[in-house]
Amino acid sequence: MESSWLETHWARPLHLALVFCLALGLLQAVKLYLQRQRLLRDLRPFPSPPSHWFYGHQKIIQNGGMETLGEITDKYPRAFPFWLGPFQAFFFIYDPDYAKTLLSRPDPKSNFLYKFMDPVVGKGLLNLNGPKWFQHRRLLTPGLHLNALKSHVEIMAHSVNTMLGKWERICGTEDTLLEISAHVTLLTLDIIMKCVFGLETNCQINSTYDHYVKAVNEGSNLIFYRVYNFLYHHDIIFKFSPKGHRFLELRKILHPYTAKIIQAGKNSLMNENQQGNTQKRKYRNIFDIALSAQVSLSSF
């Protein structure tokens, strides 16, 4: 009798929970179906390579990568849709007229790609919309003024000469075949350190930031791997995958480095302000200008 009462007592809540889950699943399925139909309708005027109904164009990346994409752009000279699974697609554009038409529209940014970058880069000018974007843009506007950027040309040229000097030494002792991606990454980091934070790190010469650069490169590769593998678009699936665990480890490496760089920039600016050396510098870095703009805006 007691067992029968328990079965009756729990049967109705379980039944309601099951019906609720089925209803949610059905609604999600309908939503995805309508999303696919809308994409098919919108992209129908643009021809594309044959795609699998489920995997989309994923095999193009797996088999040929950028070389295959180069062949596709020759065959489709203006634009083509690229399916990432059954419910998501990119629209690759490389025709100036197409780009001009789309970029002149006031449509908001798509959050699809940026949401995969948020755990590493956080929220900023790259991935914000609306009032927050305008607030960040207003802070950076003085630092991106043409006169301010002109003062950085000499700094960039010095960093480029440092990289070219490394290449001359390497090519003088080794084979002339040179993989430049790591060198260009260090060049970019060197310029950012100098122009944005006003820090002289010599990162192209010493190996202080090699660990950071490797983590950035690996993290970037994981982001694009996730983009082109639609099963990893779901946060929970990616989080519990081996690549998701590795991405979390890389984030723990990158965030302390970034915080250390920002704090070093703040300390350098505070020391110069205390010593009254700010006006004596040949140029002001972007971080300095942005902080000054933030103080000015907060005073209103």
PDB file of C-alpha atoms in Angstrom:
ATOM      1  CA  MET A   1       0.000   0.000   0.000  1.00  0.00           C
ATOM      2  CA  GLU A   2       2.835   2.370   0.944  1.00  0.00           C
ATOM      3  CA  SER A   3       4.737   1.515  -2.236  1.00  0.00           C
ATOM      4  CA  SER A   4       1.657   2.246  -4.330  1.00  0.00           C
ATOM      5  CA  TRP A   5       1.214   5.627  -2.599  1.00  0.00           C
ATOM      6  CA  LEU A   6       4.864   6.568  -3.314  1.00  0.00           C
ATOM      7  CA  GLU A   7       4.507   5.596  -6.948  1.00  0.00           C
ATOM      8  CA  THR A   8       1.380   7.746  -7.253  1.00  0.00           C
ATOM      9  CA  HIS A   9       3.020  10.609  -5.323  1.00  0.00           C
ATOM     10  CA  TRP A  10       6.076  10.779  -7.598  1.00  0.00           C
ATOM     11  CA  ALA A  11       4.455   9.814 -10.877  1.00  0.00           C
ATOM     12  CA  ARG A  12       2.722  13.136 -11.524  1.00  0.00           C
ATOM     13  CA  PRO A  13       5.793  15.417 -10.916  1.00  0.00           C
ATOM     14  CA  LEU A  14       7.969  13.137 -13.041  1.00  0.00           C
ATOM     15  CA  HIS A  15       5.338  13.102 -15.750  1.00  0.00           C
ATOM     16  CA  LEU A  16       5.132  16.914 -15.726  1.00  0.00           C
ATOM     17  CA  ALA A  17       8.931  17.220 -15.787  1.00  0.00           C
ATOM     18  CA  LEU A  18       9.129  14.833 -18.746  1.00  0.00           C
ATOM     19  CA  VAL A  19       6.445  16.743 -20.647  1.00  0.00           C
ATOM     20  CA  PHE A  20       8.228  20.037 -19.871  1.00  0.00           C
ATOM     21  CA  CYS A  21      11.569  18.715 -21.160  1.00  0.00           C
ATOM     22  CA  LEU A  22       9.951  17.343 -24.306  1.00  0.00           C
ATOM     23  CA  ALA A  23       8.224  20.677 -24.909  1.00  0.00           C
ATOM     24  CA  LEU A  24      11.523  22.557 -24.503  1.00  0.00           C
ATOM     25  CA  GLY A  25      13.238  20.122 -26.860  1.00  0.00           C
ATOM     26  CA  LEU A  26      10.477  20.520 -29.426  1.00  0.00           C
ATOM     27  CA  LEU A  27      10.628  24.321 -29.216  1.00  0.00           C
ATOM     28  CA  GLN A  28      14.409  24.252 -29.666  1.00  0.00           C
ATOM     29  CA  ALA A  29      14.080  21.903 -32.642  1.00  0.00           C
ATOM     30  CA  VAL A  30      11.502  24.201 -34.257  1.00  0.00           C
ATOM     31  CA  LYS A  31      13.738  27.219 -33.598  1.00  0.00           C
ATOM     32  CA  LEU A  32      16.747  25.525 -35.221  1.00  0.00           C
ATOM     33  CA  TYR A  33      14.651  24.359 -38.169  1.00  0.00           C
ATOM     34  CA  LEU A  34      13.339  27.876 -38.798  1.00  0.00           C
ATOM     35  CA  GLN A  35      16.874  29.259 -38.442  1.00  0.00           C
ATOM     36  CA  ARG A  36      18.155  26.831 -41.081  1.00  0.00           C
ATOM     37  CA  GLN A  37      15.274  27.624 -43.434  1.00  0.00           C
ATOM     38  CA  ARG A  38      15.919  31.353 -43.065  1.00  0.00           C
ATOM     39  CA  LEU A  39      19.623  30.904 -43.831  1.00  0.00           C
ATOM     40  CA  LEU A  40      18.850  28.700 -46.838  1.00  0.00           C
ATOM     41  CA  ARG A  41      16.443  31.316 -48.157  1.00  0.00           C
ATOM     42  CA  ASP A  42      18.817  34.256 -47.609  1.00  0.00           C
ATOM     43  CA  LEU A  43      21.871  32.482 -49.053  1.00  0.00           C
ATOM     44  CA  ARG A  44      20.131  30.842 -52.018  1.00  0.00           C
ATOM     45  CA  PRO A  45      21.192  33.588 -54.495  1.00  0.00           C
ATOM     46  CA  PHE A  46      24.881  32.905 -53.726  1.00  0.00           C
ATOM     47  CA  PRO A  47      26.422  29.690 -55.087  1.00  0.00           C
ATOM     48  CA  SER A  48      28.796  27.714 -52.892  1.00  0.00           C
ATOM     49  CA  PRO A  49      30.754  24.437 -52.944  1.00  0.00           C
ATOM     50  CA  PRO A  50      28.708  21.290 -52.242  1.00  0.00           C
ATOM     51  CA  SER A  51      28.111  20.845 -48.523  1.00  0.00           C
ATOM     52  CA  HIS A  52      27.007  17.986 -46.282  1.00  0.00           C
ATOM     53  CA  TRP A  53      23.570  18.551 -44.746  1.00  0.00           C
ATOM     54  CA  PHE A  54      24.951  17.897 -41.236  1.00  0.00           C
ATOM     55  CA  TYR A  55      28.680  18.715 -41.307  1.00  0.00           C
ATOM     56  CA  GLY A  56      28.400  21.588 -43.761  1.00  0.00           C
ATOM     57  CA  HIS A  57      31.785  22.548 -45.245  1.00  0.00           C
ATOM     58  CA  GLN A  58      33.794  21.241 -42.288  1.00  0.00           C
ATOM     59  CA  LYS A  59      35.709  18.749 -44.435  1.00  0.00           C
ATOM     60  CA  ILE A  60      37.107  21.611 -46.520  1.00  0.00           C
ATOM     61  CA  ILE A  61      38.984  22.865 -43.461  1.00  0.00           C
ATOM     62  CA  GLN A  62      40.030  19.363 -42.395  1.00  0.00           C
ATOM     63  CA  ASN A  63      41.295  18.288 -45.819  1.00  0.00           C
ATOM     64  CA  GLY A  64      42.720  21.365 -47.484  1.00  0.00           C
ATOM     65  CA  GLY A  65      42.454  24.338 -45.178  1.00  0.00           C
ATOM     66  CA  MET A  66      43.533  27.666 -46.617  1.00  0.00           C
ATOM     67  CA  GLU A  67      44.763  26.146 -49.902  1.00  0.00           C
ATOM     68  CA  THR A  68      41.286  24.796 -50.642  1.00  0.00           C
ATOM     69  CA  LEU A  69      39.738  28.134 -49.673  1.00  0.00           C
ATOM     70  CA  GLY A  70      42.042  29.775 -52.208  1.00  0.00           C
ATOM     71  CA  GLU A  71      40.722  27.484 -54.939  1.00  0.00           C
ATOM     72  CA  ILE A  72      37.143  28.265 -53.886  1.00  0.00           C
ATOM     73  CA  THR A  73      37.692  32.022 -54.098  1.00  0.00           C
ATOM     74  CA  ASP A  74      38.956  31.549 -57.655  1.00  0.00           C
ATOM     75  CA  LYS A  75      35.800  29.651 -58.555  1.00  0.00           C
ATOM     76  CA  TYR A  76      33.448  32.040 -56.725  1.00  0.00           C
ATOM     77  CA  PRO A  77      35.074  35.441 -57.337  1.00  0.00           C
ATOM     78  CA  ARG A  78      32.898  37.676 -55.129  1.00  0.00           C
ATOM     79  CA  ALA A  79      31.487  35.774 -52.145  1.00  0.00           C
ATOM     80  CA  PHE A  80      30.246  32.379 -51.025  1.00  0.00           C
ATOM     81  CA  PRO A  81      28.385  30.885 -48.034  1.00  0.00           C
ATOM     82  CA  PHE A  82      30.345  28.570 -45.756  1.00  0.00           C
ATOM     83  CA  TRP A  83      28.237  26.228 -43.625  1.00  0.00           C
ATOM     84  CA  LEU A  84      29.405  25.398 -40.085  1.00  0.00           C
ATOM     85  CA  GLY A  85      27.119  22.458 -39.438  1.00  0.00           C
ATOM     86  CA  PRO A  86      23.389  22.433 -40.182  1.00  0.00           C
ATOM     87  CA  PHE A  87      22.324  25.637 -38.393  1.00  0.00           C
ATOM     88  CA  GLN A  88      25.139  28.181 -38.741  1.00  0.00           C
ATOM     89  CA  ALA A  89      26.892  29.728 -41.728  1.00  0.00           C
ATOM     90  CA  PHE A  90      29.551  32.293 -42.528  1.00  0.00           C
ATOM     91  CA  PHE A  91      29.292  34.521 -45.568  1.00  0.00           C
ATOM     92  CA  PHE A  92      32.787  35.043 -46.952  1.00  0.00           C
ATOM     93  CA  ILE A  93      33.050  38.349 -48.843  1.00  0.00           C
ATOM     94  CA  TYR A  94      36.108  39.510 -50.800  1.00  0.00           C
ATOM     95  CA  ASP A  95      34.554  41.760 -53.435  1.00  0.00           C
ATOM     96  CA  PRO A  96      34.926  45.518 -52.671  1.00  0.00           C
ATOM     97  CA  ASP A  97      31.416  46.380 -53.843  1.00  0.00           C
ATOM     98  CA  TYR A  98      29.855  43.631 -51.730  1.00  0.00           C
ATOM     99  CA  ALA A  99      31.901  44.709 -48.720  1.00  0.00           C
ATOM    100  CA  LYS A 100      30.975  48.373 -49.186  1.00  0.00           C
ATOM    101  CA  THR A 101      27.268  47.528 -49.331  1.00  0.00           C
ATOM    102  CA  LEU A 102      27.310  45.392 -46.197  1.00  0.00           C
ATOM    103  CA  LEU A 103      29.642  47.554 -44.119  1.00  0.00           C
ATOM    104  CA  SER A 104      27.542  50.645 -44.791  1.00  0.00           C
ATOM    105  CA  ARG A 105      24.528  49.032 -43.125  1.00  0.00           C
ATOM    106  CA  PRO A 106      23.754  49.941 -39.485  1.00  0.00           C
ATOM    107  CA  ASP A 107      23.210  46.326 -38.436  1.00  0.00           C
ATOM    108  CA  PRO A 108      24.602  45.294 -35.019  1.00  0.00           C
ATOM    109  CA  LYS A 109      27.613  43.022 -34.787  1.00  0.00           C
ATOM    110  CA  SER A 110      27.041  39.297 -34.810  1.00  0.00           C
ATOM    111  CA  ASN A 111      27.966  37.844 -31.443  1.00  0.00           C
ATOM    112  CA  PHE A 112      28.680  34.393 -32.870  1.00  0.00           C
ATOM    113  CA  LEU A 113      32.465  34.632 -33.175  1.00  0.00           C
ATOM    114  CA  TYR A 114      33.053  37.102 -30.351  1.00  0.00           C
ATOM    115  CA  LYS A 115      31.366  34.924 -27.723  1.00  0.00           C
ATOM    116  CA  PHE A 116      34.143  32.357 -28.169  1.00  0.00           C
ATOM    117  CA  MET A 117      36.757  35.067 -27.538  1.00  0.00           C
ATOM    118  CA  ASP A 118      35.099  36.586 -24.454  1.00  0.00           C
ATOM    119  CA  PRO A 119      36.716  34.175 -21.933  1.00  0.00           C
ATOM    120  CA  VAL A 120      40.163  35.383 -23.052  1.00  0.00           C
ATOM    121  CA  VAL A 121      39.791  39.023 -24.125  1.00  0.00           C
ATOM    122  CA  GLY A 122      36.787  39.996 -21.965  1.00  0.00           C
ATOM    123  CA  LYS A 123      34.373  42.751 -22.941  1.00  0.00           C
ATOM    124  CA  GLY A 124      35.805  45.687 -24.854  1.00  0.00           C
ATOM    125  CA  LEU A 125      35.673  47.732 -28.032  1.00  0.00           C
ATOM    126  CA  LEU A 126      35.980  44.592 -30.142  1.00  0.00           C
ATOM    127  CA  ASN A 127      32.851  42.817 -28.928  1.00  0.00           C
ATOM    128  CA  LEU A 128      30.596  45.450 -27.325  1.00  0.00           C
ATOM    129  CA  ASN A 129      27.529  47.119 -28.818  1.00  0.00           C
ATOM    130  CA  GLY A 130      25.370  50.114 -28.025  1.00  0.00           C
ATOM    131  CA  PRO A 131      26.116  52.650 -25.241  1.00  0.00           C
ATOM    132  CA  LYS A 132      28.977  50.606 -23.765  1.00  0.00           C
ATOM    133  CA  TRP A 133      30.728  50.541 -27.136  1.00  0.00           C
ATOM    134  CA  PHE A 134      30.367  54.321 -27.504  1.00  0.00           C
ATOM    135  CA  GLN A 135      31.720  54.814 -23.970  1.00  0.00           C
ATOM    136  CA  HIS A 136      34.829  52.740 -24.720  1.00  0.00           C
ATOM    137  CA  ARG A 137      35.241  54.367 -28.126  1.00  0.00           C
ATOM    138  CA  ARG A 138      35.065  57.810 -26.551  1.00  0.00           C
ATOM    139  CA  LEU A 139      37.857  56.916 -24.142  1.00  0.00           C
ATOM    140  CA  LEU A 140      40.091  55.716 -26.969  1.00  0.00           C
ATOM    141  CA  THR A 141      39.315  58.472 -29.485  1.00  0.00           C
ATOM    142  CA  PRO A 142      42.060  60.891 -28.262  1.00  0.00           C
ATOM    143  CA  GLY A 143      44.653  58.112 -28.356  1.00  0.00           C
ATOM    144  CA  LEU A 144      43.688  57.170 -31.922  1.00  0.00           C
ATOM    145  CA  HIS A 145      43.862  60.736 -33.240  1.00  0.00           C
ATOM    146  CA  LEU A 146      46.062  61.097 -36.315  1.00  0.00           C
ATOM    147  CA  ASN A 147      48.578  63.339 -34.540  1.00  0.00           C
ATOM    148  CA  ALA A 148      48.896  60.826 -31.694  1.00  0.00           C
ATOM    149  CA  LEU A 149      49.374  57.933 -34.110  1.00  0.00           C
ATOM    150  CA  LYS A 150      52.023  59.824 -36.092  1.00  0.00           C
ATOM    151  CA  SER A 151      54.209  59.929 -32.991  1.00  0.00           C
ATOM    152  CA  HIS A 152      54.196  56.115 -32.909  1.00  0.00           C
ATOM    153  CA  VAL A 153      55.578  55.645 -36.424  1.00  0.00           C
ATOM    154  CA  GLU A 154      59.173  56.014 -35.247  1.00  0.00           C
ATOM    155  CA  ILE A 155      58.572  53.479 -32.461  1.00  0.00           C
ATOM    156  CA  MET A 156      57.068  50.970 -34.892  1.00  0.00           C
ATOM    157  CA  ALA A 157      59.966  51.465 -37.297  1.00  0.00           C
ATOM    158  CA  HIS A 158      62.459  50.783 -34.498  1.00  0.00           C
ATOM    159  CA  SER A 159      60.643  47.546 -33.593  1.00  0.00           C
ATOM    160  CA  VAL A 160      60.586  46.458 -37.242  1.00  0.00           C
ATOM    161  CA  ASN A 161      64.328  47.122 -37.525  1.00  0.00           C
ATOM    162  CA  THR A 162      64.873  44.947 -34.453  1.00  0.00           C
ATOM    163  CA  MET A 163      63.006  42.095 -36.141  1.00  0.00           C
ATOM    164  CA  LEU A 164      64.898  42.547 -39.420  1.00  0.00           C
ATOM    165  CA  GLY A 165      68.171  42.493 -37.494  1.00  0.00           C
ATOM    166  CA  LYS A 166      67.176  39.133 -35.998  1.00  0.00           C
ATOM    167  CA  TRP A 167      66.399  37.805 -39.462  1.00  0.00           C
ATOM    168  CA  GLU A 168      69.790  38.886 -40.785  1.00  0.00           C
ATOM    169  CA  ARG A 169      71.541  37.056 -37.956  1.00  0.00           C
ATOM    170  CA  ILE A 170      69.427  33.917 -38.431  1.00  0.00           C
ATOM    171  CA  CYS A 171      69.799  33.821 -42.211  1.00  0.00           C
ATOM    172  CA  GLY A 172      73.532  34.362 -41.873  1.00  0.00           C
ATOM    173  CA  THR A 173      73.981  31.142 -39.872  1.00  0.00           C
ATOM    174  CA  GLU A 174      71.095  28.910 -40.974  1.00  0.00           C
ATOM    175  CA  ASP A 175      69.089  27.988 -44.031  1.00  0.00           C
ATOM    176  CA  THR A 176      67.349  30.995 -45.580  1.00  0.00           C
ATOM    177  CA  LEU A 177      63.917  29.361 -45.144  1.00  0.00           C
ATOM    178  CA  LEU A 178      62.365  31.255 -42.226  1.00  0.00           C
ATOM    179  CA  GLU A 179      59.060  30.749 -40.433  1.00  0.00           C
ATOM    180  CA  ILE A 180      58.001  34.329 -39.747  1.00  0.00           C
ATOM    181  CA  SER A 181      54.733  33.878 -37.804  1.00  0.00           C
ATOM    182  CA  ALA A 182      56.385  33.708 -34.365  1.00  0.00           C
ATOM    183  CA  HIS A 183      58.598  36.702 -35.194  1.00  0.00           C
ATOM    184  CA  VAL A 184      55.639  38.785 -36.376  1.00  0.00           C
ATOM    185  CA  THR A 185      53.735  37.885 -33.202  1.00  0.00           C
ATOM    186  CA  LEU A 186      56.638  39.131 -31.082  1.00  0.00           C
ATOM    187  CA  LEU A 187      56.862  42.259 -33.241  1.00  0.00           C
ATOM    188  CA  THR A 188      53.162  42.938 -32.631  1.00  0.00           C
ATOM    189  CA  LEU A 189      53.594  42.412 -28.890  1.00  0.00           C
ATOM    190  CA  ASP A 190      56.632  44.712 -28.830  1.00  0.00           C
ATOM    191  CA  ILE A 191      54.729  47.505 -30.621  1.00  0.00           C
ATOM    192  CA  ILE A 192      51.691  47.109 -28.354  1.00  0.00           C
ATOM    193  CA  MET A 193      53.871  47.267 -25.251  1.00  0.00           C
ATOM    194  CA  LYS A 194      55.567  50.464 -26.411  1.00  0.00           C
ATOM    195  CA  CYS A 195      52.686  52.330 -28.073  1.00  0.00           C
ATOM    196  CA  VAL A 196      49.833  51.287 -25.795  1.00  0.00           C
ATOM    197  CA  PHE A 197      51.532  50.961 -22.404  1.00  0.00           C
ATOM    198  CA  GLY A 198      54.810  52.837 -22.863  1.00  0.00           C
ATOM    199  CA  LEU A 199      56.816  49.806 -21.696  1.00  0.00           C
ATOM    200  CA  GLU A 200      60.233  48.836 -23.054  1.00  0.00           C
ATOM    201  CA  THR A 201      60.317  45.033 -22.644  1.00  0.00           C
ATOM    202  CA  ASN A 202      62.804  43.960 -25.351  1.00  0.00           C
ATOM    203  CA  CYS A 203      60.499  40.982 -25.857  1.00  0.00           C
ATOM    204  CA  GLN A 204      61.889  40.399 -29.357  1.00  0.00           C
ATOM    205  CA  ILE A 205      65.369  39.877 -27.956  1.00  0.00           C
ATOM    206  CA  ASN A 206      64.872  38.121 -24.634  1.00  0.00           C
ATOM    207  CA  SER A 207      62.562  35.177 -23.946  1.00  0.00           C
ATOM    208  CA  THR A 208      60.540  36.756 -21.126  1.00  0.00           C
ATOM    209  CA  TYR A 209      57.246  36.613 -23.011  1.00  0.00           C
ATOM    210  CA  ASP A 210      57.789  33.456 -25.073  1.00  0.00           C
ATOM    211  CA  HIS A 211      55.441  31.515 -22.793  1.00  0.00           C
ATOM    212  CA  TYR A 212      52.799  34.205 -23.214  1.00  0.00           C
ATOM    213  CA  VAL A 213      53.147  34.266 -27.013  1.00  0.00           C
ATOM    214  CA  LYS A 214      52.863  30.476 -27.232  1.00  0.00           C
ATOM    215  CA  ALA A 215      49.726  30.592 -25.080  1.00  0.00           C
ATOM    216  CA  VAL A 216      48.220  33.315 -27.306  1.00  0.00           C
ATOM    217  CA  ASN A 217      48.908  31.306 -30.463  1.00  0.00           C
ATOM    218  CA  GLU A 218      47.531  28.087 -29.008  1.00  0.00           C
ATOM    219  CA  GLY A 219      44.475  29.879 -27.631  1.00  0.00           C
ATOM    220  CA  SER A 220      43.798  31.450 -31.046  1.00  0.00           C
ATOM    221  CA  ASN A 221      44.045  28.046 -32.706  1.00  0.00           C
ATOM    222  CA  LEU A 222      41.586  26.573 -30.201  1.00  0.00           C
ATOM    223  CA  ILE A 223      39.112  29.413 -30.796  1.00  0.00           C
ATOM    224  CA  PHE A 224      39.127  28.810 -34.540  1.00  0.00           C
ATOM    225  CA  TYR A 225      38.996  25.044 -34.032  1.00  0.00           C
ATOM    226  CA  ARG A 226      35.853  25.605 -31.984  1.00  0.00           C
ATOM    227  CA  VAL A 227      34.368  27.914 -34.622  1.00  0.00           C
ATOM    228  CA  TYR A 228      34.789  25.354 -37.396  1.00  0.00           C
ATOM    229  CA  ASN A 229      33.546  22.379 -35.328  1.00  0.00           C
ATOM    230  CA  PHE A 230      29.885  23.070 -34.726  1.00  0.00           C
ATOM    231  CA  LEU A 231      29.481  20.509 -31.909  1.00  0.00           C
ATOM    232  CA  TYR A 232      31.821  22.695 -29.835  1.00  0.00           C
ATOM    233  CA  HIS A 233      29.607  25.752 -30.346  1.00  0.00           C
ATOM    234  CA  HIS A 234      27.662  24.645 -27.282  1.00  0.00           C
ATOM    235  CA  ASP A 235      29.422  25.914 -24.146  1.00  0.00           C
ATOM    236  CA  ILE A 236      28.770  22.812 -22.026  1.00  0.00           C
ATOM    237  CA  ILE A 237      30.055  20.377 -24.665  1.00  0.00           C
ATOM    238  CA  PHE A 238      33.216  22.424 -25.202  1.00  0.00           C
ATOM    239  CA  LYS A 239      33.782  22.981 -21.481  1.00  0.00           C
ATOM    240  CA  PHE A 240      33.956  19.249 -20.726  1.00  0.00           C
ATOM    241  CA  SER A 241      35.982  18.324 -23.814  1.00  0.00           C
ATOM    242  CA  PRO A 242      39.796  17.895 -23.702  1.00  0.00           C
ATOM    243  CA  LYS A 243      40.239  21.027 -25.805  1.00  0.00           C
ATOM    244  CA  GLY A 244      37.917  22.927 -23.475  1.00  0.00           C
ATOM    245  CA  HIS A 245      40.073  21.910 -20.490  1.00  0.00           C
ATOM    246  CA  ARG A 246      43.183  23.058 -22.349  1.00  0.00           C
ATOM    247  CA  PHE A 247      41.503  26.360 -23.220  1.00  0.00           C
ATOM    248  CA  LEU A 248      40.785  26.911 -19.523  1.00  0.00           C
ATOM    249  CA  GLU A 249      44.450  26.239 -18.690  1.00  0.00           C
ATOM    250  CA  LEU A 250      45.560  28.766 -21.315  1.00  0.00           C
ATOM    251  CA  ARG A 251      43.171  31.361 -19.937  1.00  0.00           C
ATOM    252  CA  LYS A 252      44.779  30.920 -16.506  1.00  0.00           C
ATOM    253  CA  ILE A 253      48.150  31.583 -18.133  1.00  0.00           C
ATOM    254  CA  LEU A 254      47.059  34.619 -20.161  1.00  0.00           C
ATOM    255  CA  HIS A 255      45.036  36.552 -17.582  1.00  0.00           C
ATOM    256  CA  PRO A 256      47.876  36.989 -15.020  1.00  0.00           C
ATOM    257  CA  TYR A 257      50.224  38.116 -17.815  1.00  0.00           C
ATOM    258  CA  THR A 258      47.675  40.659 -19.037  1.00  0.00           C
ATOM    259  CA  ALA A 259      46.972  41.930 -15.514  1.00  0.00           C
ATOM    260  CA  LYS A 260      50.725  42.238 -14.903  1.00  0.00           C
ATOM    261  CA  ILE A 261      51.192  44.269 -18.103  1.00  0.00           C
ATOM    262  CA  ILE A 262      48.311  46.624 -17.277  1.00  0.00           C
ATOM    263  CA  GLN A 263      49.545  47.106 -13.718  1.00  0.00           C
ATOM    264  CA  ALA A 264      53.057  47.847 -14.985  1.00  0.00           C
ATOM    265  CA  GLY A 265      51.600  50.490 -17.301  1.00  0.00           C
ATOM    266  CA  LYS A 266      49.674  52.066 -14.420  1.00  0.00           C
ATOM    267  CA  ASN A 267      52.729  52.069 -12.163  1.00  0.00           C
ATOM    268  CA  SER A 268      54.874  53.657 -14.880  1.00  0.00           C
ATOM    269  CA  LEU A 269      52.283  56.386 -15.425  1.00  0.00           C
ATOM    270  CA  MET A 270      51.912  57.047 -11.679  1.00  0.00           C
ATOM    271  CA  ASN A 271      55.674  57.339 -11.231  1.00  0.00           C
ATOM    272  CA  GLU A 272      55.964  59.799 -14.101  1.00  0.00           C
ATOM    273  CA  ASN A 273      53.064  61.872 -12.799  1.00  0.00           C
ATOM    274  CA  GLN A 274      54.645  62.018  -9.343  1.00  0.00           C
ATOM    275  CA  GLN A 275      57.968  63.095 -10.831  1.00  0.00           C
ATOM    276  CA  GLY A 276      56.338  65.529 -13.274  1.00  0.00           C
ATOM    277  CA  ASN A 277      57.907  63.866 -16.309  1.00  0.00           C
ATOM    278  CA  THR A 278      54.738  63.340 -18.357  1.00  0.00           C
ATOM    279  CA  GLN A 279      55.112  66.491 -20.422  1.00  0.00           C
ATOM    280  CA  LYS A 280      58.797  65.851 -21.112  1.00  0.00           C
ATOM    281  CA  ARG A 281      58.160  62.695 -23.077  1.00  0.00           C
ATOM    282  CA  LYS A 282      58.341  62.759 -26.853  1.00  0.00           C
ATOM    283  CA  TYR A 283      54.963  61.048 -27.076  1.00  0.00           C
ATOM    284  CA  ARG A 284      52.110  59.870 -24.847  1.00  0.00           C
ATOM    285  CA  ASN A 285      51.081  56.240 -25.032  1.00  0.00           C
ATOM    286  CA  ILE A 286      47.475  55.225 -25.690  1.00  0.00           C
ATOM    287  CA  PHE A 287      46.994  53.844 -22.162  1.00  0.00           C
ATOM    288  CA  ASP A 288      48.046  57.189 -20.679  1.00  0.00           C
ATOM    289  CA  ILE A 289      45.660  59.112 -22.952  1.00  0.00           C
ATOM    290  CA  ALA A 290      42.751  56.736 -22.241  1.00  0.00           C
ATOM    291  CA  LEU A 291      43.228  57.012 -18.465  1.00  0.00           C
ATOM    292  CA  SER A 292      43.359  60.796 -18.719  1.00  0.00           C
ATOM    293  CA  ALA A 293      40.152  60.775 -20.781  1.00  0.00           C
ATOM    294  CA  GLN A 294      38.484  58.523 -18.204  1.00  0.00           C
ATOM    295  CA  VAL A 295      39.401  60.923 -15.410  1.00  0.00           C
ATOM    296  CA  SER A 296      38.104  63.871 -17.451  1.00  0.00           C
ATOM    297  CA  LEU A 297      34.792  62.134 -18.204  1.00  0.00           C
ATOM    298  CA  SER A 298      34.283  61.044 -14.592  1.00  0.00           C
ATOM    299  CA  SER A 299      34.772  64.625 -13.397  1.00  0.00           C
ATOM    300  CA  PHE A 300      31.639  65.798 -15.230  1.00  0.00           C
TER     301      PHE A 300
END
